[in-house]
Coordinates of C-alpha atoms and ligand atoms in Angstrom, one line a residue:
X1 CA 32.9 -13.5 20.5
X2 CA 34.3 -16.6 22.3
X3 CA 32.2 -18.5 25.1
X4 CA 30.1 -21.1 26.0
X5 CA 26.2 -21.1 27.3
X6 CA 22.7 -22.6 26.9
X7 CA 20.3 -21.2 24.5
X8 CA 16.9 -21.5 24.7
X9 CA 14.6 -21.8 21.4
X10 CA 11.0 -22.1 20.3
X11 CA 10.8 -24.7 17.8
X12 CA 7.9 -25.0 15.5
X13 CA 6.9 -29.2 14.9
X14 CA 3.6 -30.4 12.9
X15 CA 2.1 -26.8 13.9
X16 CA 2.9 -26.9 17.7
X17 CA 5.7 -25.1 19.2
X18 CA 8.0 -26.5 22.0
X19 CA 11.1 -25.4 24.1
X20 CA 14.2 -26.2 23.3
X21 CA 17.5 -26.0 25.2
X22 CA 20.9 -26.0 24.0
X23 CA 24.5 -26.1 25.0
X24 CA 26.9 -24.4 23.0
X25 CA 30.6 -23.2 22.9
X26 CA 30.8 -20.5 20.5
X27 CA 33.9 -18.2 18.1
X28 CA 30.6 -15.9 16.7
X29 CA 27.5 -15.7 17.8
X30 CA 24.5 -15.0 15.3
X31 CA 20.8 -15.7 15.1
X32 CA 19.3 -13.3 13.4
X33 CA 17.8 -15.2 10.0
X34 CA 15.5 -18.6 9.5
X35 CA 18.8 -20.5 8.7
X36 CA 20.2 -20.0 11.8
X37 CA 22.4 -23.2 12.7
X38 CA 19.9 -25.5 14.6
X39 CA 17.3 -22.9 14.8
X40 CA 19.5 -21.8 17.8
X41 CA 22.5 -20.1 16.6
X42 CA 25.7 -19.7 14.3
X43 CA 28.1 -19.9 16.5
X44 CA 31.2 -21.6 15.1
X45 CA 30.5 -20.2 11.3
X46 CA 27.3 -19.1 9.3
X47 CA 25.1 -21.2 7.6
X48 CA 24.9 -18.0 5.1
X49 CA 29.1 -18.6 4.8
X50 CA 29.7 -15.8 6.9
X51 CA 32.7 -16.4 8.6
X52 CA 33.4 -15.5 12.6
X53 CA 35.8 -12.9 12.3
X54 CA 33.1 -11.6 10.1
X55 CA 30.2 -11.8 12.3
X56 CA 32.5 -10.3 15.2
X57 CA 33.1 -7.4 13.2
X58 CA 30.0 -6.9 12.4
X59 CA 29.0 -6.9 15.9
X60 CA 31.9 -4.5 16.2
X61 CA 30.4 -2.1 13.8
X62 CA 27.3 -2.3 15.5
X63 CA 28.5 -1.2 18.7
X64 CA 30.0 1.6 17.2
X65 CA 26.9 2.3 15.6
X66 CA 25.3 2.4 18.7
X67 CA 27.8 5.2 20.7
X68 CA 27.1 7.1 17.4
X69 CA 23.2 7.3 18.0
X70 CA 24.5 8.0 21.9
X71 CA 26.2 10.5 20.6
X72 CA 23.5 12.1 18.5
X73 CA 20.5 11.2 20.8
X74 CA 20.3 14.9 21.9
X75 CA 20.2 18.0 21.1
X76 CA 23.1 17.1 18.7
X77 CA 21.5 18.1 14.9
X78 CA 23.0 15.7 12.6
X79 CA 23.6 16.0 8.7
X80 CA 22.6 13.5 6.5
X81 CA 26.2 12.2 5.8
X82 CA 25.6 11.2 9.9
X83 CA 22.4 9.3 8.8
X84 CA 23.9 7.8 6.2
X85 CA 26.5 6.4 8.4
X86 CA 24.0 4.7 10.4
X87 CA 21.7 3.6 7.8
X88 CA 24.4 1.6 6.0
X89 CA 25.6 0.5 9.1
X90 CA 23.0 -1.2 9.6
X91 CA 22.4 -2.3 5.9
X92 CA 26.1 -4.5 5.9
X93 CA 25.1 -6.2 9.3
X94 CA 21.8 -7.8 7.4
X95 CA 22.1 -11.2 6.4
X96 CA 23.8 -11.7 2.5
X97 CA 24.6 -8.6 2.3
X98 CA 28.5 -8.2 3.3
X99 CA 31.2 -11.0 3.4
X100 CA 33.9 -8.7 3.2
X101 CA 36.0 -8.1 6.0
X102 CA 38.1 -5.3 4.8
X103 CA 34.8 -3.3 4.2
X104 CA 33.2 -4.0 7.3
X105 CA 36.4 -2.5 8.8
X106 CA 36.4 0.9 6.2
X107 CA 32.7 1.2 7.8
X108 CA 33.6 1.2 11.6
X109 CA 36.4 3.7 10.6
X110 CA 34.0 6.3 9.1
X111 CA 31.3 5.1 11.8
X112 CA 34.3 6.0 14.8
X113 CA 35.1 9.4 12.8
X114 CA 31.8 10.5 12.3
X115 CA 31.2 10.1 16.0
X116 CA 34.6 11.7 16.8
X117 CA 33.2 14.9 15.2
X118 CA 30.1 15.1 16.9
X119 CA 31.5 13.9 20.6
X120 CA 34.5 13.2 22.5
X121 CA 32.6 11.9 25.7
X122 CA 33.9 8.7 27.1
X123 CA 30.4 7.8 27.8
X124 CA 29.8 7.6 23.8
X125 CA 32.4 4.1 23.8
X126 CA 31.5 1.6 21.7
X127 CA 29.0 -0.7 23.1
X128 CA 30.2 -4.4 23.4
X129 CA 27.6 -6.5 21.8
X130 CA 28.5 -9.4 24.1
X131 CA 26.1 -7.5 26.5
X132 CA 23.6 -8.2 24.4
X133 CA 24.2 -11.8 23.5
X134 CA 25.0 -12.6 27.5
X135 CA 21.4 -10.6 28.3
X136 CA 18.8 -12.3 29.8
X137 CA 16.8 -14.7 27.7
X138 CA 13.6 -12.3 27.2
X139 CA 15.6 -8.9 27.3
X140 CA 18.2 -10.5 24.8
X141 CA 14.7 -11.2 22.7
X142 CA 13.2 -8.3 22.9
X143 CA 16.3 -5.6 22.1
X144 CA 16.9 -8.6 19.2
X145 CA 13.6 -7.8 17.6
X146 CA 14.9 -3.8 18.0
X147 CA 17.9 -4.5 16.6
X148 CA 17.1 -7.1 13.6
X149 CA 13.7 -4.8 12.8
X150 CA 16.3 -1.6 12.3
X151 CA 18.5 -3.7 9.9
X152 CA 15.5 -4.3 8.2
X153 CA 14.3 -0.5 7.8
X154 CA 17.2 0.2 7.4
X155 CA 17.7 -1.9 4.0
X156 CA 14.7 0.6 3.1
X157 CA 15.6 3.8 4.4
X158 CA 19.0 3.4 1.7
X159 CA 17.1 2.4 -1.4
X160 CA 14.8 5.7 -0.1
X161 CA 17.7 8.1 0.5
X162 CA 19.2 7.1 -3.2
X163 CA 16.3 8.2 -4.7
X164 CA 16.3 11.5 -2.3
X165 CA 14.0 10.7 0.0
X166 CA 14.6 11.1 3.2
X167 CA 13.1 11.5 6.5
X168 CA 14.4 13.2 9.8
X169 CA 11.8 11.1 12.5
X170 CA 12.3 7.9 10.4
X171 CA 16.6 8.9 10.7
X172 CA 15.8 10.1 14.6
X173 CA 13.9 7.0 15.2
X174 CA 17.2 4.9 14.2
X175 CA 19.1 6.5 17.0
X176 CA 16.2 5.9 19.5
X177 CA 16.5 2.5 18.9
X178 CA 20.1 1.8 18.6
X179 CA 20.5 3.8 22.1
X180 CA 17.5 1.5 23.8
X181 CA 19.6 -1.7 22.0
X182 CA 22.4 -0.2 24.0
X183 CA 20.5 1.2 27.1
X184 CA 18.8 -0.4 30.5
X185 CA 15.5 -1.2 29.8
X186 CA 12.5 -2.8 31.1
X187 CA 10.3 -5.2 29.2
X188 CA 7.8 -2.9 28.7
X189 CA 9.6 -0.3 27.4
X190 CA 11.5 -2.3 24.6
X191 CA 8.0 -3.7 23.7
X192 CA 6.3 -0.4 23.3
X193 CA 9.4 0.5 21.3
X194 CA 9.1 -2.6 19.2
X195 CA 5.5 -1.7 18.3
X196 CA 7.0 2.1 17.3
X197 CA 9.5 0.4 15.5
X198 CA 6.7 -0.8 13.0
X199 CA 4.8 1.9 12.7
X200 CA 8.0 3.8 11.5
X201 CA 8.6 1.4 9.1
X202 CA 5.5 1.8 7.5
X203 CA 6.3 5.2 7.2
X204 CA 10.0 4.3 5.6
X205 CA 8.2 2.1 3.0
X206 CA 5.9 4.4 2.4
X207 CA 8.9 7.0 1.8
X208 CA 10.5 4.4 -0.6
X209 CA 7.4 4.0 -2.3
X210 CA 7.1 7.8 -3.2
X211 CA 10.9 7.8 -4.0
X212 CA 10.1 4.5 -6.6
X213 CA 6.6 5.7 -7.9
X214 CA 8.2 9.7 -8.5
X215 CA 11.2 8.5 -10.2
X216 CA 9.6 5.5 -12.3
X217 CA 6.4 5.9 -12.3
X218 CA 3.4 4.0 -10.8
X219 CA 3.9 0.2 -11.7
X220 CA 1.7 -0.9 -14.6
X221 CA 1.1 -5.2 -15.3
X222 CA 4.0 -6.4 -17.2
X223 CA 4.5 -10.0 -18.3
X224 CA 7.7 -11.1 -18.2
X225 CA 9.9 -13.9 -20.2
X226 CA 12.3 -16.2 -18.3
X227 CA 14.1 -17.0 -21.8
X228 CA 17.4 -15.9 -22.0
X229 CA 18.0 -14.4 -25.6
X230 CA 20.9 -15.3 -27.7
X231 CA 23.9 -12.5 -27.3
X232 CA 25.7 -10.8 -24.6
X233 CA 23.8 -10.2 -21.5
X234 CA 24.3 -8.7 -18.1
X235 CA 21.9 -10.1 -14.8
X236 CA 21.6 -7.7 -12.4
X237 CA 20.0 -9.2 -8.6
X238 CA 19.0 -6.9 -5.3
X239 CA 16.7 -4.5 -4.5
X240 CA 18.5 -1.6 -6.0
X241 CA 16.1 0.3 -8.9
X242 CA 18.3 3.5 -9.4
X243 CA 21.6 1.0 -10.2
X244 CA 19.2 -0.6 -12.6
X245 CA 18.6 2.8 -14.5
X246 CA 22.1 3.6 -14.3
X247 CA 22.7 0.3 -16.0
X248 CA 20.0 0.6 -18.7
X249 CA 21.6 4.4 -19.5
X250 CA 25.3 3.1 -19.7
X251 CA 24.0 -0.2 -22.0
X252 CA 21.9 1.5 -24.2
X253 CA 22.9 0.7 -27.7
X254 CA 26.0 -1.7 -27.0
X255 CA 23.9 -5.1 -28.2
X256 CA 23.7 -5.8 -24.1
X257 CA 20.6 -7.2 -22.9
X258 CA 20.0 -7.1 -18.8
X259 CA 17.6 -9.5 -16.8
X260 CA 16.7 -9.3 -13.4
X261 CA 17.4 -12.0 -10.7
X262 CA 15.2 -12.3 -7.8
X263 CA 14.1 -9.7 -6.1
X264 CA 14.4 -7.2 -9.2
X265 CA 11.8 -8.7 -11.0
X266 CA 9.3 -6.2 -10.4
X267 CA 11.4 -3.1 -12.2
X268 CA 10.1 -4.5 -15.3
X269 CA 6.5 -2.9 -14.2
X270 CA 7.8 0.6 -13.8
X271 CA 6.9 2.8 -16.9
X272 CA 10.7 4.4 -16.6
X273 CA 12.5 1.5 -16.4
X274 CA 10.5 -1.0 -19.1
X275 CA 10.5 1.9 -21.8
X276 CA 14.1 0.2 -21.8
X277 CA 13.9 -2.2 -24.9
X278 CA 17.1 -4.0 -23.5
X279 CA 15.1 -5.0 -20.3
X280 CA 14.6 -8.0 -21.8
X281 CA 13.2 -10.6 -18.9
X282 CA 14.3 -12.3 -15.8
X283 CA 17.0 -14.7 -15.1
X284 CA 16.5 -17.8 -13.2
X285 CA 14.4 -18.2 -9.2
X286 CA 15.0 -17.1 -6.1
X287 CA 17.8 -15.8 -4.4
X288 CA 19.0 -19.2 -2.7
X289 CA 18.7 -21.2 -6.1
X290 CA 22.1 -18.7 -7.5
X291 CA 24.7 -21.1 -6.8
X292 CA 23.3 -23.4 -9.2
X293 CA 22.0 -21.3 -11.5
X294 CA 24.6 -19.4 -12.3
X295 CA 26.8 -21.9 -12.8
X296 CA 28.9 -21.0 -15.4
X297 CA 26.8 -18.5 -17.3
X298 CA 28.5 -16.5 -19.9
X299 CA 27.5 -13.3 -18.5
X300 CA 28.4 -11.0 -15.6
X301 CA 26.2 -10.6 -12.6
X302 CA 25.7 -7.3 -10.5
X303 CA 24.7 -7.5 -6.9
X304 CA 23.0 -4.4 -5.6
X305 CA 21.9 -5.0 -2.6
X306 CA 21.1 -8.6 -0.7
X307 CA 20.9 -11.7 -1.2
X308 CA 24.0 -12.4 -2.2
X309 CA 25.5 -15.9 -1.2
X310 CA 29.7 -17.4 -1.2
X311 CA 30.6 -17.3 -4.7
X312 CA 31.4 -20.7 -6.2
X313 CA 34.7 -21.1 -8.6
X314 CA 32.8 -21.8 -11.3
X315 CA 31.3 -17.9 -11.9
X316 CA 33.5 -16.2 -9.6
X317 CA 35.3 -14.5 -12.3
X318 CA 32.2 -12.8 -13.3
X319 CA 30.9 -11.7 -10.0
X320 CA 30.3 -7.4 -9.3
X321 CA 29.4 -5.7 -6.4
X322 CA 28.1 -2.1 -5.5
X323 CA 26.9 -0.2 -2.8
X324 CA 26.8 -2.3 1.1
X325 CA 27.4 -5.3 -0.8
X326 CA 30.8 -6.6 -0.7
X327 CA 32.4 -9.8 -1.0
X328 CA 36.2 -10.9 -0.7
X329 CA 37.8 -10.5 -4.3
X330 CA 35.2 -9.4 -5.9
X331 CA 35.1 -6.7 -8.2
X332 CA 33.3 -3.6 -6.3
X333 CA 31.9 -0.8 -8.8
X334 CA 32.2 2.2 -6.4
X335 CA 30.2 5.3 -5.9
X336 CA 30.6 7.1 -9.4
X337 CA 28.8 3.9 -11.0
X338 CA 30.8 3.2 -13.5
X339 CA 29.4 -0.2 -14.8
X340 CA 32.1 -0.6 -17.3
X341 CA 34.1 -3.4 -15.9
X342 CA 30.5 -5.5 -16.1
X343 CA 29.5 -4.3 -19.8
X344 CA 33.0 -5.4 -20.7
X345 CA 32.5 -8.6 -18.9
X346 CA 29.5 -8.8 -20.8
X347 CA 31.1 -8.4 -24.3
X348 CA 33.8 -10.7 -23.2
X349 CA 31.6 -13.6 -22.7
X350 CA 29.3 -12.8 -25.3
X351 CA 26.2 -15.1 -23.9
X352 CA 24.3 -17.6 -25.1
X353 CA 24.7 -18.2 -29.0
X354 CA 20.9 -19.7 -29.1
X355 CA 17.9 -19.2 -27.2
X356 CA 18.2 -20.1 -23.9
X357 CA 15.0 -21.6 -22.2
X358 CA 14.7 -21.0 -18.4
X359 CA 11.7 -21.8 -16.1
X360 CA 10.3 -21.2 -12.5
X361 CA 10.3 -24.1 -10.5
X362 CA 7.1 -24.9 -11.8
X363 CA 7.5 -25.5 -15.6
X364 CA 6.0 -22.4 -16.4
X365 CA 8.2 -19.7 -18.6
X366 CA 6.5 -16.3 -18.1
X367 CA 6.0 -14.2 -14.5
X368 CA 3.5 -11.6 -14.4
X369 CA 3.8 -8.7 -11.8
X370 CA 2.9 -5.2 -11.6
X371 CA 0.4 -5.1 -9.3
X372 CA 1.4 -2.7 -7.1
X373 CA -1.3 -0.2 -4.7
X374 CA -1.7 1.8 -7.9
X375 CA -3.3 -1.1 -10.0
X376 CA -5.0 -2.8 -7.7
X377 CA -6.7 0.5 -6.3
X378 CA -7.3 1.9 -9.9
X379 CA -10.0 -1.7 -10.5
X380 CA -10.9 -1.2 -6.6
X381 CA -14.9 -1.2 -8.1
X382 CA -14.4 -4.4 -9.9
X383 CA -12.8 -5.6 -7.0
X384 CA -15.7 -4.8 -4.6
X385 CA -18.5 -5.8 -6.6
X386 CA -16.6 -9.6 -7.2
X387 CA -16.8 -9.5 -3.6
X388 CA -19.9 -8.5 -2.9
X389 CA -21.3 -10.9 -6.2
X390 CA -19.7 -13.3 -4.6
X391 CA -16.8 -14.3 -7.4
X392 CA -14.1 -13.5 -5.0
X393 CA -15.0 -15.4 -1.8
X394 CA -11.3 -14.7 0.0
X395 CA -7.8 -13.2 -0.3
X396 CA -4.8 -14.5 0.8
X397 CA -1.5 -12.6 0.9
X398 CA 1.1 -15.5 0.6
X399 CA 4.3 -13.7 0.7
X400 CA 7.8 -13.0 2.5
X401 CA 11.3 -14.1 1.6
X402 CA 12.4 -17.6 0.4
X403 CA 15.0 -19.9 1.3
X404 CA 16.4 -23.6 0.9
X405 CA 14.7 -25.3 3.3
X406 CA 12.3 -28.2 1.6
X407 CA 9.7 -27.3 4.2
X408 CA 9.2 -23.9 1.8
X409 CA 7.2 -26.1 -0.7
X410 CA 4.2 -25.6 1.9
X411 CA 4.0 -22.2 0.0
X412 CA 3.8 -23.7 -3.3
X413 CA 1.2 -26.5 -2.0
X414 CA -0.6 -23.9 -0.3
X415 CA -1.1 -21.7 -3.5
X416 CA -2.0 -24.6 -5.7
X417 CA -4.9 -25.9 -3.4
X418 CA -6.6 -22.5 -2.9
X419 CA -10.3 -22.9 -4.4
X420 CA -11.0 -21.1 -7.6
X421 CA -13.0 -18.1 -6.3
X422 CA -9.7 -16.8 -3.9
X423 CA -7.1 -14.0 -4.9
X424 CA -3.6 -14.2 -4.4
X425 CA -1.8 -11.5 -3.5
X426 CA 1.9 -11.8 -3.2
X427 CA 5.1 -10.1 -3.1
X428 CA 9.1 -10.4 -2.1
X429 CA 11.2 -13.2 -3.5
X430 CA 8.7 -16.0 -1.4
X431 CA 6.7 -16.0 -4.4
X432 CA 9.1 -17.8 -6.9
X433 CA 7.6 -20.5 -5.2
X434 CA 4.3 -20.4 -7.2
X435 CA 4.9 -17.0 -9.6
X436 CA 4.9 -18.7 -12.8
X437 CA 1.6 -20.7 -11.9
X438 CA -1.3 -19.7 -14.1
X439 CA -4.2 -20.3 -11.9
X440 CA -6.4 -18.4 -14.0
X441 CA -8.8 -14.8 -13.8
X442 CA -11.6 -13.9 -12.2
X443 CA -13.4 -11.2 -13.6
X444 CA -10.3 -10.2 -15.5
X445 CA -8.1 -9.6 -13.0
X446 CA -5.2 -13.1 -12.7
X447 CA -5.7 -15.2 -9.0
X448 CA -2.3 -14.0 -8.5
X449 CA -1.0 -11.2 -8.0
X450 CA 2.1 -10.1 -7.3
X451 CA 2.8 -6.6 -5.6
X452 CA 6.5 -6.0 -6.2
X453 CA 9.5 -6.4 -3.8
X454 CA 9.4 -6.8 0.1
X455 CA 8.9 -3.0 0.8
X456 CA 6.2 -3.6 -1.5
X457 CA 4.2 -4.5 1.7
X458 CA 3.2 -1.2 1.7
X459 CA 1.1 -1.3 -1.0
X460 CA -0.3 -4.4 0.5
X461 CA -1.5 -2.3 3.5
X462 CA -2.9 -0.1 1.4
X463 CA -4.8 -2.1 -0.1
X464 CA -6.1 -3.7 2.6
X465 CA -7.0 -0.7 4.2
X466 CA -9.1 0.8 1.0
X467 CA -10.7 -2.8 1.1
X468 CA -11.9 -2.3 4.9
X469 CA -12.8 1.1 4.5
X470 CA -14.9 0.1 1.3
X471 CA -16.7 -2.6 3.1
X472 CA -17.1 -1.0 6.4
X473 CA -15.3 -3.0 8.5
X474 CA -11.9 -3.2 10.2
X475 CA -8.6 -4.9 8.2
X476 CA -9.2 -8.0 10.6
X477 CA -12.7 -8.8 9.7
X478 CA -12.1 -8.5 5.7
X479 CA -11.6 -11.7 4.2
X480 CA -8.4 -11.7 4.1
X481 CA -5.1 -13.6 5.6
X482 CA -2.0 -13.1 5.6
X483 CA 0.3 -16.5 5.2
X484 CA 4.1 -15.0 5.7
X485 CA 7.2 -16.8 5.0
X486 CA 10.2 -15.2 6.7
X487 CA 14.4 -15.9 6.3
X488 CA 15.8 -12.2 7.2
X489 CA 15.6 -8.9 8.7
X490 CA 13.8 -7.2 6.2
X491 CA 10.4 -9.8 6.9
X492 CA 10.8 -8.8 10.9
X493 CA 10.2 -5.4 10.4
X494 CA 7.1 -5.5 7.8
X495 CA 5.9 -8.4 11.1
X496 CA 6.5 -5.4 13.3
X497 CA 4.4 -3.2 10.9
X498 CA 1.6 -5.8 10.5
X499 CA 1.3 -5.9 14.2
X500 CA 2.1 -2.2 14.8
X501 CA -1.4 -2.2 12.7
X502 CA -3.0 -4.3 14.8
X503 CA -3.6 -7.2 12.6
X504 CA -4.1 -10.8 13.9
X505 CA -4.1 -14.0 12.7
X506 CA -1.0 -13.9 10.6
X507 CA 0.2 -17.5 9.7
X508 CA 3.7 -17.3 9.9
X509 CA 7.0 -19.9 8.6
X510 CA 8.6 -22.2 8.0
X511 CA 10.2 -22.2 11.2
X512 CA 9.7 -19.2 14.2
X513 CA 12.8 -16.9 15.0
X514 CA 15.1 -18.0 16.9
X515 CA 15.7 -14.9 18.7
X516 CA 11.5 -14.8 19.7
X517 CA 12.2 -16.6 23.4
X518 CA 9.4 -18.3 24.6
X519 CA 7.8 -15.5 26.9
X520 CA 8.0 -13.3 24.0
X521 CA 6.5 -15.6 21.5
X522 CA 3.3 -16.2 23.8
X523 CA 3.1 -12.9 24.3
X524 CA 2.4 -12.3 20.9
X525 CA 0.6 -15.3 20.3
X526 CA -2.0 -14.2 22.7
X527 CA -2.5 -11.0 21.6
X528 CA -2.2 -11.1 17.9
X529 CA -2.8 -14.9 17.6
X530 CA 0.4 -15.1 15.6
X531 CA -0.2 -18.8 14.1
X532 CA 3.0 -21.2 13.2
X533 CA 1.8 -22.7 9.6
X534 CA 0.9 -26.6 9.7
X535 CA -0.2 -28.1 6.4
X536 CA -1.5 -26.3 3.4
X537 CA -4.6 -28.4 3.8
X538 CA -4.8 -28.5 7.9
X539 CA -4.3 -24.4 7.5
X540 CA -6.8 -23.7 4.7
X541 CA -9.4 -25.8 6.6
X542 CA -8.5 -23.3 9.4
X543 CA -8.8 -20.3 7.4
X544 CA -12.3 -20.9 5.2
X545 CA -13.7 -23.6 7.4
Ligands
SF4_601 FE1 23.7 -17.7 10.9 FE2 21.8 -16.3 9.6 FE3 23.6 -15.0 11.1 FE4 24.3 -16.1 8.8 S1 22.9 -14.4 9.1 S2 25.4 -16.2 10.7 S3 23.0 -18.0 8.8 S4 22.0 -16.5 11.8

């Protein structure tokens, strides 16, 4: 996309928000994560590396993906390859996830063929996304919340449909929205769909969740190292459990240890997966922290899913992709899953000859997760009579994505000055901001505790839902808040979900989406009370008063 125009943004300063307006001459155009250039817009290259041509195709694919929905928005009945199609789709066009032009081209191929075989009407062209982009400030928002929520669900509805698990209104509800994206619409409309949007997303994480919990089992409470032991070792980072197990299975008995990075770190809790004695522990922070971190490592590193970020010469020889993600000269394992270009890596570079000590970026060198729905639930009495003894006095759930923004230690600060007698519940990669904190027990059960991976949200829900019920009361009055930190799509459509639900007085940042105009924005704000965080201490004053 090549152009000019003035964008208009919300910006969130010392916990107001004020309007913005920018000029800007543009080769891409992309807004959809936290990092956006300016908190505007990439419109020359991407903060996240991704190049224009890139981004364009991307936008290409998505139009494509939109005359497919067109096309099978009817009485058309789809198979599940169809779904597929769509579902990945939208997977690549999520941020970190594909750098790789040549596959972004492969997928508009398939997309344009699958399409082909289902319709030959000229009415199913591909839709430009320039439409979009050139739309009027609130529509433009509004059909970008649609659009980014989608990617997000979509991200779930693939680690779902890998397992087996899928669902024909979660697939049909893809099309829906990828025609309305596409479609003349009124504000109304795209906001009741935006509201549909996350309370089908629940539903997709709630499919993941069976999918996870049937094949692994229900999470248990695992402790986990973040030493590296000495010997050759594989890290595998993403989302994806099933190319975990795969892994396990294929370095079983070959002196290879695998660690999770990031997001990954809760497979060590699932009984399937830990029973694994080569599961050894968990390499390194966050996502954002991997340039760094992996710097030079003598082992290989398999991305399964996002966040992946440009590849620095000093690892790039030991860099492997699978699935959506895909980046320029990399190696990509394909679809049999043959991991033996990676084990061989791993024998090549033979790891660390001693020890190697790691940390979180507070000192501390053990995580603890596994407290997923299943736990929590299963000490639910405990739970209620701390409350109702007064031990527990509040819960917070501090979670969402991180990032590289300094502004992110607000999460850490936050955690460390909650009083004594408050839970922590967290999940999603935002909480390698204060995950290997040991803030202590109450009754047994740790201050913090962390839930799992972003989709993970579900069991968060649930939670919070078994708490109201057992108290009598709705989600809203419990005492309980939710303090978000969002970077990509995945975080908008859990928002959606949250607010699909109803619940108010989520504190979200570090900054607000770009894409939320200002209309938008105050909508929301005035019926959810949607709160920009300030200070830890300005915001927990807030919260307990
Ligand atoms: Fe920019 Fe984020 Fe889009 Fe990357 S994904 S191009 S950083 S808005």
């Amino acid at each position: 996309m090549k152009g000019a125009g003035l964008l208009k943004r919300s910006v969130l300063t010392g916990g107001k928000i004020i309007e913005k307006k920018e000029r800007f001459t543009m080769s891409m155009f992309c807004f959809q994560c936290e990092e956006t250039a300016k908190g505007s817009g990439c419109t020359v290259s991407g903060v996240c590396g991704k190049k224009a041509d890139t981004s364009n195709l991307q936008d290409k694919l998505t139009g494509e993906l939109i005359s497919l929905a067109r096309a099978i928005d009817g009485d058309t009945i789809p198979t599940d390859f169809t779904y597929k199609v769509i579902i990945d789709g939208l997977f690549t066009t999520a941020t970190n996830v594909s750098f790789n032009d040549k596959a972004i081209l492969w997928q508009i191929e398939v997309t344009k063929e699958e399409k082909a075989q289902i319709s030959s009407s000229p009415e199913n062209d591909a839709y430009d996304m320039e439409k979009l982009w050139m739309d009027s400030e609130d529509i433009r928002s509004l059909k970008s919340l649609i659009l980014f929520g989608l990617r997000g669900m979509a991200a779930y509805a693939h680690h779902a449909y890998i397992l087996g698990q899928m669902d024909e209104s979660i697939n049909r509800f893809f099309c829906k929205g990828l025609c309305a994206v596409g479609a003349t619409k009124s504000a109304e409309e795209l906001l009741a769909l935006i509201m549909e949007l996350g309370s089908v997303n629940l539903k997709c994480m709630e499919l993941l969740d069976k999918a996870n919990t049937g094949t692994y089992g229900t999470p248990v409470p695992t402790k986990v190292s973040c030493n590296i032991e000495p010997g050759p070792f594989i890290v595998i980072s993403g989302h994806d459990l099933h190319d975990l197990k795969l892994l396990l299975e294929q370095t079983e008995g070959k002196g290879i240890n695998v660690y999770t990075h990031s997001e990954m770190l809760s497979a060590h809790s699932y009984p399937e997966l830990k029973k694994h004695a080569h599961l050894k522990g968990n390499f390194g922070t966050a996502w954002q922290n991997q340039q760094h971190e992996f710097k030079n490592i003598p082992a290989p590193i398999l991305f399964t899913s996002n966040c992946m970020m440009p590849v620095k010469p000093d690892y790039d020889d030991r860099i492997f992709t699978t699935s959506v993600v895909s980046y320029p000269e990399m190696v990509h394992i394909g679809d049999n899953k043959d991991f033996t270009p990676v084990i061989n890596k791993a024998l090549e570079l033979g790891g660390y000859q001693e020890l190697h000590k790691m940390t979180g970026i507070n000192g501390g060198d053990t995580l603890m997760t596994g407290f997923a729905q299943g736990t929590v639930l299963s000490v639910a009495d405990k739970v209620i009579d701390a409350v109702k003894g007064g031990a527990i006095k509040h819960f917070f759930l501090v979670g969402g994505c991180d990032g590289a923004k300094p502004d992110r230690n607000y999460y850490t600060e936050f955690v460390k000055q909650t009083p004594k007698d408050t839970i922590i519940l967290t999940l999603a990669c935002g909480k390698y901001r204060f995950n290997d904190l040991d803030l202590g027990e109450i009754g047994g059960l740790p201050r913090i505790m962390d839930m799992g991976q972003c989709n993970d949200a579900y069991s968060a829900i649930k939670v919070a839902i078994a708490l109201s019920e057992a108290f009598n009361c709705s989600v809203n009055e419990l005492p309980l808040t939710l303090v978000l930190s969002w970077y990509e799509q995945k975080a908008v459509s859990i928002l959606l979900t949250l607010l699909s639900l109803g619940i108010k007085d989520i504190y979200i940042g570090p900054s607000l989406p770009a894409f939320i105009a200002p209309n938008i924005l105050n909508a929301l704000v005035d019926k959810f009370n949607l709160t920009p965080i300030s200070t830890p201490e300005a915001d927990l004053k807030k919260i307990l008063g």
